[in-house]
Short mmCIF file of C-alpha atoms (C1' of nucleotides) in Angstrom, two decimals:
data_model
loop_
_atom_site.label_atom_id
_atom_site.label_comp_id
_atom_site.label_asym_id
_atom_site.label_seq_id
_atom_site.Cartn_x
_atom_site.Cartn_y
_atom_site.Cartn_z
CA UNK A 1 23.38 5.39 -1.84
CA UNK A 2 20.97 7.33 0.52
CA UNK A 3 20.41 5.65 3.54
CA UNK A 4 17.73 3.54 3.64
CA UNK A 5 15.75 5.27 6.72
CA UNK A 6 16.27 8.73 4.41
CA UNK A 7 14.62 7.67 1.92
CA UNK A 8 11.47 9.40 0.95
CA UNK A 9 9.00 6.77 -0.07
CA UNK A 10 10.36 4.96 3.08
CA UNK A 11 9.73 7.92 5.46
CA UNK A 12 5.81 8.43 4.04
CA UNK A 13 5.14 4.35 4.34
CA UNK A 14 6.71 5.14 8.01
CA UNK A 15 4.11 7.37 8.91
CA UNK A 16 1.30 6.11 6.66
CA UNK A 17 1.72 2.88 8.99
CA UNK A 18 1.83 4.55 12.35
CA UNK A 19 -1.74 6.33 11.45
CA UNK A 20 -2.89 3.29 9.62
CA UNK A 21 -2.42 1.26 12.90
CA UNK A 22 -5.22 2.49 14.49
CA UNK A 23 -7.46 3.09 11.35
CA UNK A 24 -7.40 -0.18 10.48
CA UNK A 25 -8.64 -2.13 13.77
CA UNK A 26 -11.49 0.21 13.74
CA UNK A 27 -12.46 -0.57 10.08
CA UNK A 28 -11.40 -4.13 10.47
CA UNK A 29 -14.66 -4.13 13.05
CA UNK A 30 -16.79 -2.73 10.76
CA UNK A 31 -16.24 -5.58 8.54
CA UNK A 32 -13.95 -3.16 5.65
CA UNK A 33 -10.70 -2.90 4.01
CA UNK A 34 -8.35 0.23 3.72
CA UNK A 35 -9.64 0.11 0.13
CA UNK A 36 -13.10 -0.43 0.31
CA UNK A 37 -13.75 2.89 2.80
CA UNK A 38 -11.29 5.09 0.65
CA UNK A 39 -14.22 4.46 -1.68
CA UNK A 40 -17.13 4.51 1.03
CA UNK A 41 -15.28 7.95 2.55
CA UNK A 42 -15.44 9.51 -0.76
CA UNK A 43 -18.93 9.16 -1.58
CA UNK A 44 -20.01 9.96 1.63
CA UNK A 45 -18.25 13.17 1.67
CA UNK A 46 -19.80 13.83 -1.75
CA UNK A 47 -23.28 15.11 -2.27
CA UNK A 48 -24.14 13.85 -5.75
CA UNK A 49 -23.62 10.27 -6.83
CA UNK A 50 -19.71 10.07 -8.51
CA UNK A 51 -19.04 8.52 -11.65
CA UNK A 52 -16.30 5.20 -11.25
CA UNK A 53 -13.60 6.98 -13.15
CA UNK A 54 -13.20 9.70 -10.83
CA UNK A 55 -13.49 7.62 -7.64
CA UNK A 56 -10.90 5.04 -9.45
CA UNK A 57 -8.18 8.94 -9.47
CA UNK A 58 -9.57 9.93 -6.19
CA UNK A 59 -8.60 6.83 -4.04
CA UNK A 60 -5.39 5.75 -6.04
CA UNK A 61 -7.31 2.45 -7.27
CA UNK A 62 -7.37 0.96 -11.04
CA UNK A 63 -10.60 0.48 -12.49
CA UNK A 64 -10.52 -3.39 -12.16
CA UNK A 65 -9.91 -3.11 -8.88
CA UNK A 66 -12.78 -0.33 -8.20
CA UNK A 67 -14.77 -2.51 -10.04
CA UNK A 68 -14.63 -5.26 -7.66
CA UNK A 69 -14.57 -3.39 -4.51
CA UNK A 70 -17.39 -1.56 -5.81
CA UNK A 71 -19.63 -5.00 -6.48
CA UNK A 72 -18.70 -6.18 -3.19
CA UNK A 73 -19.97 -3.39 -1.74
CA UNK A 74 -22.98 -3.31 -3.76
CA UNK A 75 -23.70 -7.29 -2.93
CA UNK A 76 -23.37 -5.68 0.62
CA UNK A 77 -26.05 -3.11 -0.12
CA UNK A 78 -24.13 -0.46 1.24
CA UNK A 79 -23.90 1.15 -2.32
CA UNK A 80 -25.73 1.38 -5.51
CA UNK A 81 -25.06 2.14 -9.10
CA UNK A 82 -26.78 4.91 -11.21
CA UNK A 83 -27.02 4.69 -14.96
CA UNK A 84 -26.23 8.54 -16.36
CA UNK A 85 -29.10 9.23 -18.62
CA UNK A 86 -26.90 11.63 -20.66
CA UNK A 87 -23.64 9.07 -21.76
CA UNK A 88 -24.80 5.56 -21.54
CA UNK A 89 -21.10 4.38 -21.19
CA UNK A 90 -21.29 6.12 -17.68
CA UNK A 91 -21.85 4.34 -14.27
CA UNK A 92 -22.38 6.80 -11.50
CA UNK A 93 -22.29 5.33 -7.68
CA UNK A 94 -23.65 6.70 -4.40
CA UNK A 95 -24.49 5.34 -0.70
CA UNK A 96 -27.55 3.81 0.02
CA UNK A 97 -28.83 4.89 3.34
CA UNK A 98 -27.21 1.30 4.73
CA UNK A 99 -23.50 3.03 3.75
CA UNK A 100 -24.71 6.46 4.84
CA UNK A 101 -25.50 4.90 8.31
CA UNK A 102 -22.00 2.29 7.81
CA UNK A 103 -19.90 5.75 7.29
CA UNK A 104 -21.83 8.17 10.07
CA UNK A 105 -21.30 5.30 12.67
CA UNK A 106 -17.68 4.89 11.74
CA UNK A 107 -16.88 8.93 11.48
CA UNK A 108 -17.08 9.73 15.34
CA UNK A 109 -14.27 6.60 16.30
CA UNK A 110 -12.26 7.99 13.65
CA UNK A 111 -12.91 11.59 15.39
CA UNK A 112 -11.34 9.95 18.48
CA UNK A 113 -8.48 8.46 16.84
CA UNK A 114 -7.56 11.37 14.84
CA UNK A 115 -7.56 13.45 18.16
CA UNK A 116 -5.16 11.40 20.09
CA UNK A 117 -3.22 12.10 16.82
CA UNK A 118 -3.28 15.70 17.26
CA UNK A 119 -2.99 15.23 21.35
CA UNK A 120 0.27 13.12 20.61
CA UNK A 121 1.74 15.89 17.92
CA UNK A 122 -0.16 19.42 17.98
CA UNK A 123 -2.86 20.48 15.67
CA UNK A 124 -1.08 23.12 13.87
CA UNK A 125 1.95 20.90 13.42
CA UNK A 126 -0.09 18.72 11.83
CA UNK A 127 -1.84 21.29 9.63
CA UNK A 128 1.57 22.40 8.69
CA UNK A 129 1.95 18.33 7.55
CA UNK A 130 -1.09 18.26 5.43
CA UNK A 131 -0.25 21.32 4.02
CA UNK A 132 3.43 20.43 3.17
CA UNK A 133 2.51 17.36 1.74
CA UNK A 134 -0.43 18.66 -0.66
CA UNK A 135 2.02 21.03 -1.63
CA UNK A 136 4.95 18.08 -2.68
CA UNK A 137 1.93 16.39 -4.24
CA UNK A 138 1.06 19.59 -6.19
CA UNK A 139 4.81 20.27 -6.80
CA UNK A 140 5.23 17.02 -8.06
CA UNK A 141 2.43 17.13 -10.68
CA UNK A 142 3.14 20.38 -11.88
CA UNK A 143 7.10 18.88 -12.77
CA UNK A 144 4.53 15.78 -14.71
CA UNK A 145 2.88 18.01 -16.61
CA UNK A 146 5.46 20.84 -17.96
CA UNK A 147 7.56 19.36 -20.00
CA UNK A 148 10.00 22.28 -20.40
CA UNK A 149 10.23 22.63 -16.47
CA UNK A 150 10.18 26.57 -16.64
CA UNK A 151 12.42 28.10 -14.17
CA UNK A 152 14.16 25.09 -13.33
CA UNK A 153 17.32 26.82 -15.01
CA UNK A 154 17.19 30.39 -13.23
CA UNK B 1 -17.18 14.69 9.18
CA UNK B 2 -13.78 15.37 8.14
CA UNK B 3 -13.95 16.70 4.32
CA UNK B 4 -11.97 13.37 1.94
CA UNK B 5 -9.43 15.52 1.52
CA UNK B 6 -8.62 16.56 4.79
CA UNK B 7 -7.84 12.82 5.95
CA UNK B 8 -4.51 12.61 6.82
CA UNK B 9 -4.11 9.05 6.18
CA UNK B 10 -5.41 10.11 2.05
CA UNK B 11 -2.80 13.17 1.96
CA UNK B 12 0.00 10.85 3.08
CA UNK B 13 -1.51 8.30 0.38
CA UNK B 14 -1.10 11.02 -1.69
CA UNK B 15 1.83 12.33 -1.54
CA UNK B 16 3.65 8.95 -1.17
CA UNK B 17 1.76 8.22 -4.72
CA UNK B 18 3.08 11.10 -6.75
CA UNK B 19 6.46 10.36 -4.98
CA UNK B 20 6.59 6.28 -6.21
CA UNK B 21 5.31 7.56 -9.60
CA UNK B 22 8.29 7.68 -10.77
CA UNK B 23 10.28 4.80 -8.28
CA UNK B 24 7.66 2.22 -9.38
CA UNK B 25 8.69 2.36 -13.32
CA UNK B 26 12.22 2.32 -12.45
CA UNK B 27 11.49 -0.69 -10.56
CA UNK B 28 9.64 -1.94 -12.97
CA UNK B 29 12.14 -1.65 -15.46
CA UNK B 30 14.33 -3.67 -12.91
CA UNK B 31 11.62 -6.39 -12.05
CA UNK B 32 11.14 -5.43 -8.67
CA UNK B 33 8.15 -4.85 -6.77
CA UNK B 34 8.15 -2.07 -4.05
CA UNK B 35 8.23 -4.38 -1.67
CA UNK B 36 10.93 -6.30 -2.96
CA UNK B 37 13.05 -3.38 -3.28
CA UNK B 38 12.43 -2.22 0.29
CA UNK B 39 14.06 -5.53 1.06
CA UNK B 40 17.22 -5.61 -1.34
CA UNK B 41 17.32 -1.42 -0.31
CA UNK B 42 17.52 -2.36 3.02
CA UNK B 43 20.37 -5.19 2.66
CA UNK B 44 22.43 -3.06 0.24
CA UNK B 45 22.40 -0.49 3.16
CA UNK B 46 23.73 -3.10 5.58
CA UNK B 47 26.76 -4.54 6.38
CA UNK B 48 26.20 -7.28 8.12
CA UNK B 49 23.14 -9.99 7.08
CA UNK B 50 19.79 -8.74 8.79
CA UNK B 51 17.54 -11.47 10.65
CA UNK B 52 14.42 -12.14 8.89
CA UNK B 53 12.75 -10.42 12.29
CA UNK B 54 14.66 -7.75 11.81
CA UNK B 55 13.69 -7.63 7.87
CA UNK B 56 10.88 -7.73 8.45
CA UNK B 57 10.00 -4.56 11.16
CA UNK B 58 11.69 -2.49 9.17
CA UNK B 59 10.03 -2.55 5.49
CA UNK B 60 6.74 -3.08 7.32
CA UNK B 61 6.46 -6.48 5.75
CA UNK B 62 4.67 -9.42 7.29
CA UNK B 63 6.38 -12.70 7.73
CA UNK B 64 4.44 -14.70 5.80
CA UNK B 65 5.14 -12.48 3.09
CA UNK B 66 8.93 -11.77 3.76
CA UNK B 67 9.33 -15.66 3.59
CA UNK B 68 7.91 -15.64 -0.23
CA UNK B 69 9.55 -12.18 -1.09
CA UNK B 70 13.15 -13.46 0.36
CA UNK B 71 12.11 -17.07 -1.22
CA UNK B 72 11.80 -15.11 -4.61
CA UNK B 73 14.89 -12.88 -4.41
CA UNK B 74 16.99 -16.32 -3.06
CA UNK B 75 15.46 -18.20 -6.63
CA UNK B 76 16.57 -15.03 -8.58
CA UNK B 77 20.24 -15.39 -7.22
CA UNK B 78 20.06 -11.95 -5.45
CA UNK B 79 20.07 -12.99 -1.83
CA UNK B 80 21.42 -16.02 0.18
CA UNK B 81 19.64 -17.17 3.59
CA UNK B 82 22.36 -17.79 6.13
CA UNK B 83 22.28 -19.90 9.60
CA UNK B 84 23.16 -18.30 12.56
CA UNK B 85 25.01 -20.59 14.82
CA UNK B 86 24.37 -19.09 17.89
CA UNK B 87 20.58 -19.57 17.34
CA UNK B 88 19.83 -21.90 15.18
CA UNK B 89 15.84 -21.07 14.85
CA UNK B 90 17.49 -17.89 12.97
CA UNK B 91 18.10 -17.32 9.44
CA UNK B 92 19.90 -14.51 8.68
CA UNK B 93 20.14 -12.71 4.93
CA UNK B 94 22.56 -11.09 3.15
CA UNK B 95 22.83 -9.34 -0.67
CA UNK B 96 24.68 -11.74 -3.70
CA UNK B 97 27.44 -10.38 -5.75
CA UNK B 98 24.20 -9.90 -8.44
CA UNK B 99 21.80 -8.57 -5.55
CA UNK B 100 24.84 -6.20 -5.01
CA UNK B 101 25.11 -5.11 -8.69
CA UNK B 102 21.41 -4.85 -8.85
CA UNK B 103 21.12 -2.21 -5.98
CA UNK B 104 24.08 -0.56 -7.36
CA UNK B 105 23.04 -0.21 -10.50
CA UNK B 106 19.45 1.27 -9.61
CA UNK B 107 20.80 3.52 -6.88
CA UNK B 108 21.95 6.66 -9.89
CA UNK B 109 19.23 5.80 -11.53
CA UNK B 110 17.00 6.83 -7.94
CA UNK B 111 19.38 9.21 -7.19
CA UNK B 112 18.24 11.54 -10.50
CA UNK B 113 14.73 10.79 -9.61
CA UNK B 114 15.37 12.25 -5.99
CA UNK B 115 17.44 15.31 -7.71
CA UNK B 116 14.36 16.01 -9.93
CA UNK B 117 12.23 16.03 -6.60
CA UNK B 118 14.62 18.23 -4.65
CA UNK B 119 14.33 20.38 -7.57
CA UNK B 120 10.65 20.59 -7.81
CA UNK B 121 10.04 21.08 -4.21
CA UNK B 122 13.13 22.48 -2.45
CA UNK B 123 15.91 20.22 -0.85
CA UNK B 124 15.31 22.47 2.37
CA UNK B 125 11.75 21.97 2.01
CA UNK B 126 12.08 18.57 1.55
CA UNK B 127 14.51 17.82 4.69
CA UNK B 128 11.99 19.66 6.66
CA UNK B 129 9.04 17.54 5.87
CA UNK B 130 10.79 14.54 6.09
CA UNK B 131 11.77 15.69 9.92
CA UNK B 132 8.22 15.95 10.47
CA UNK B 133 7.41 12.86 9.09
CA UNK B 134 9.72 11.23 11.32
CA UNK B 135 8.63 13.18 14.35
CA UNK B 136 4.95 12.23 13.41
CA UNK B 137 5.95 7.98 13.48
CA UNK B 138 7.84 8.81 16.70
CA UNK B 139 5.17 10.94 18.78
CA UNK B 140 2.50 7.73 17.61
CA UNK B 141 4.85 5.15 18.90
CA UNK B 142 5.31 6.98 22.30
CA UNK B 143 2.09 7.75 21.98
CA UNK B 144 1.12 3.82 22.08
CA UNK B 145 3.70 2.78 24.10
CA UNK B 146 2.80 4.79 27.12
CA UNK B 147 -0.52 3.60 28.77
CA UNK B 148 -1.59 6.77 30.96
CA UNK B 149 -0.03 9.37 28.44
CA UNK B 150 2.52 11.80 30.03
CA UNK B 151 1.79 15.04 29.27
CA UNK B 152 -1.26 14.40 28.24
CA UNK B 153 -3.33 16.58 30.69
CA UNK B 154 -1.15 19.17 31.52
"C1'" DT C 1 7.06 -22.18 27.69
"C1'" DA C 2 8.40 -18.58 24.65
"C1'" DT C 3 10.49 -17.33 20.36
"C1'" DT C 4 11.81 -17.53 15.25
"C1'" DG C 5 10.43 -18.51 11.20
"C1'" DT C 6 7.68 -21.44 7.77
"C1'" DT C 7 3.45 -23.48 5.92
"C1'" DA C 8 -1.47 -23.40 4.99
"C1'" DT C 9 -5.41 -21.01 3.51
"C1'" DA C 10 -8.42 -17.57 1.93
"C1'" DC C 11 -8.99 -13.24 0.40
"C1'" DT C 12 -7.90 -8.68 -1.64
"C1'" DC C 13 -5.45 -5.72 -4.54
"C1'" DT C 14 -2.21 -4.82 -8.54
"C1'" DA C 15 -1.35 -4.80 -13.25
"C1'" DT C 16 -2.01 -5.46 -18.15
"C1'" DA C 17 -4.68 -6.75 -22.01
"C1'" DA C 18 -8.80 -7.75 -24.36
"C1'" DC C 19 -13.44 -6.78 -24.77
"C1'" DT C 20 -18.29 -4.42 -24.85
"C1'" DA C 21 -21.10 -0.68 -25.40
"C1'" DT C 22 -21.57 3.93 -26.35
"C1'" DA C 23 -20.19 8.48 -28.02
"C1'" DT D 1 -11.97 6.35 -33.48
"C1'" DA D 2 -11.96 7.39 -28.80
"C1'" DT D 3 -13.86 6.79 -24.24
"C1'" DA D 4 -15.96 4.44 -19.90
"C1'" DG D 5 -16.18 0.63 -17.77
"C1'" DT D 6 -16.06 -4.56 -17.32
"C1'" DT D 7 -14.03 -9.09 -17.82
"C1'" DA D 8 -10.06 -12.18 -18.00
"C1'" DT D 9 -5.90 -13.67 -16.15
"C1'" DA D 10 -1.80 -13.93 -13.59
"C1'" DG D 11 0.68 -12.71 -9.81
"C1'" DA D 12 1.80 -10.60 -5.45
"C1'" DG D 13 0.79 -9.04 -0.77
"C1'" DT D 14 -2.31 -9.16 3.52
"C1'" DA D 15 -3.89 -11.45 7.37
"C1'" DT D 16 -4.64 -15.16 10.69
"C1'" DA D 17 -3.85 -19.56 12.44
"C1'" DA D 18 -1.34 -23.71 12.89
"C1'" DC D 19 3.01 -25.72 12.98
"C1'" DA D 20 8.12 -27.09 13.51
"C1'" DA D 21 12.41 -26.38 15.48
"C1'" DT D 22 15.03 -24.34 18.87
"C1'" DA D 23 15.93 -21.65 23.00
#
DNA sequence: TATTGTTATACTCTATAACTATA
DNA sequence: TATAGTTATAGAGTATAACAATA
């Protein structure tokens, strides 16, 4: 069997941690979970309130779960629900200016962190990451979604 | 701030989604969580028993929840705790003849997942990226284990 | 005293199914 | 009938502190 420390999944969780590290102290102050400021992150980098189903794909949470996170931080006033005229089945969600403030207060300490990041590894190194990794994500989809896999037989 | 989908931590997330996709069924078909796997994985690639310490840094696992996880796999049959005489405080643990077949009999089964990976994205590719992922864990933990940061103004 | 691991406790997230309301 | 989201339920992991046994 591949060694443990080559496996894949293994080598992402490695790395995922050793960013995590500091990302979490600094949202652990602010009172959040890893979860709860995926969703906070996305809707403050979003200009028009976002409906629950695409913030569940967007942050890699099921619904139930968005659902909760999202009425805890609604009981925290830091977000608030939208009904969408046009499909009453809809729920839209966007900050209220108590998340806007949450999220602009938190953004410059995770400036800071993500710099000693790049300090510790090189910017375009890690651009390079980012880049290869979008492109295994994309690379991996693509495989999900053609069945025939064309060119995988050249 | 620094666009959702420009967040490093969210493209490792990412990636590391599309990637257990695939590992989590198998699993699943197995009755194995992720974590639970990292743990069996990790004993299957060892030949001696690991400390629970030990077990524990290495599939990023808290102690608290290594203790239920290892508590779980021990009811199951597939692991068996084992004292160490030189330090008795120490439990050590080691695969079963079934925790053996289990591994054993996943590890093709991951193995065509990994080919089907390799073949979407490039084993060269692949290597490469997981080299950087590596490097990445490794400058952070030099990174945090050196207070005045050699190098660092240069 | 420090270390190794377990127990206690509370909370959060995962996962699946069943359900409601709307389209 | 299909879709969007919530509710129900069970289970697993996270996180911190307190604890026991041993070094």
């Amino acid at each position: 069997m591949r060694p443990f420390s080559a496996s894949l999944p293994m080598a992402l969780l490695r790395a995922r941690e050793a960013v995590m590290d500091d990302f979490r102290r600094l949202l652990a102050r602010h009172g959040l979970t890893e979860q709860q400021w995926r969703v906070v992150r996305l809707l403050a980098d979003s200009d028009e309130p976002v409906a629950m189903g695409e913030i569940a794909a967007r942050t890699f949470l099921l619904a139930p779960s968005l659902t909760r996170i999202v009425a805890n931080l609604s009981d925290r006033g830091l977000v608030e629900r939208r009904a969408v005229p046009a499909d009453q089945r809809r729920a839209t969600i966007e900050l209220t200016a108590d998340g806007e403030a949450l999220a602009q207060s938190i953004a410059p300490q995770s400036e800071v962190i993500y710099a000693t990041i790049e300090a510790a590894f090189g910017q375009r190194r890690l651009d390079d990451l980012m880049h290869e990794l979008d492109a295994l994500d994309a690379a991996l989809r693509e495989r999900d979604t053609s069945d025939d896999a064309p060119g995988a037989t050249p």
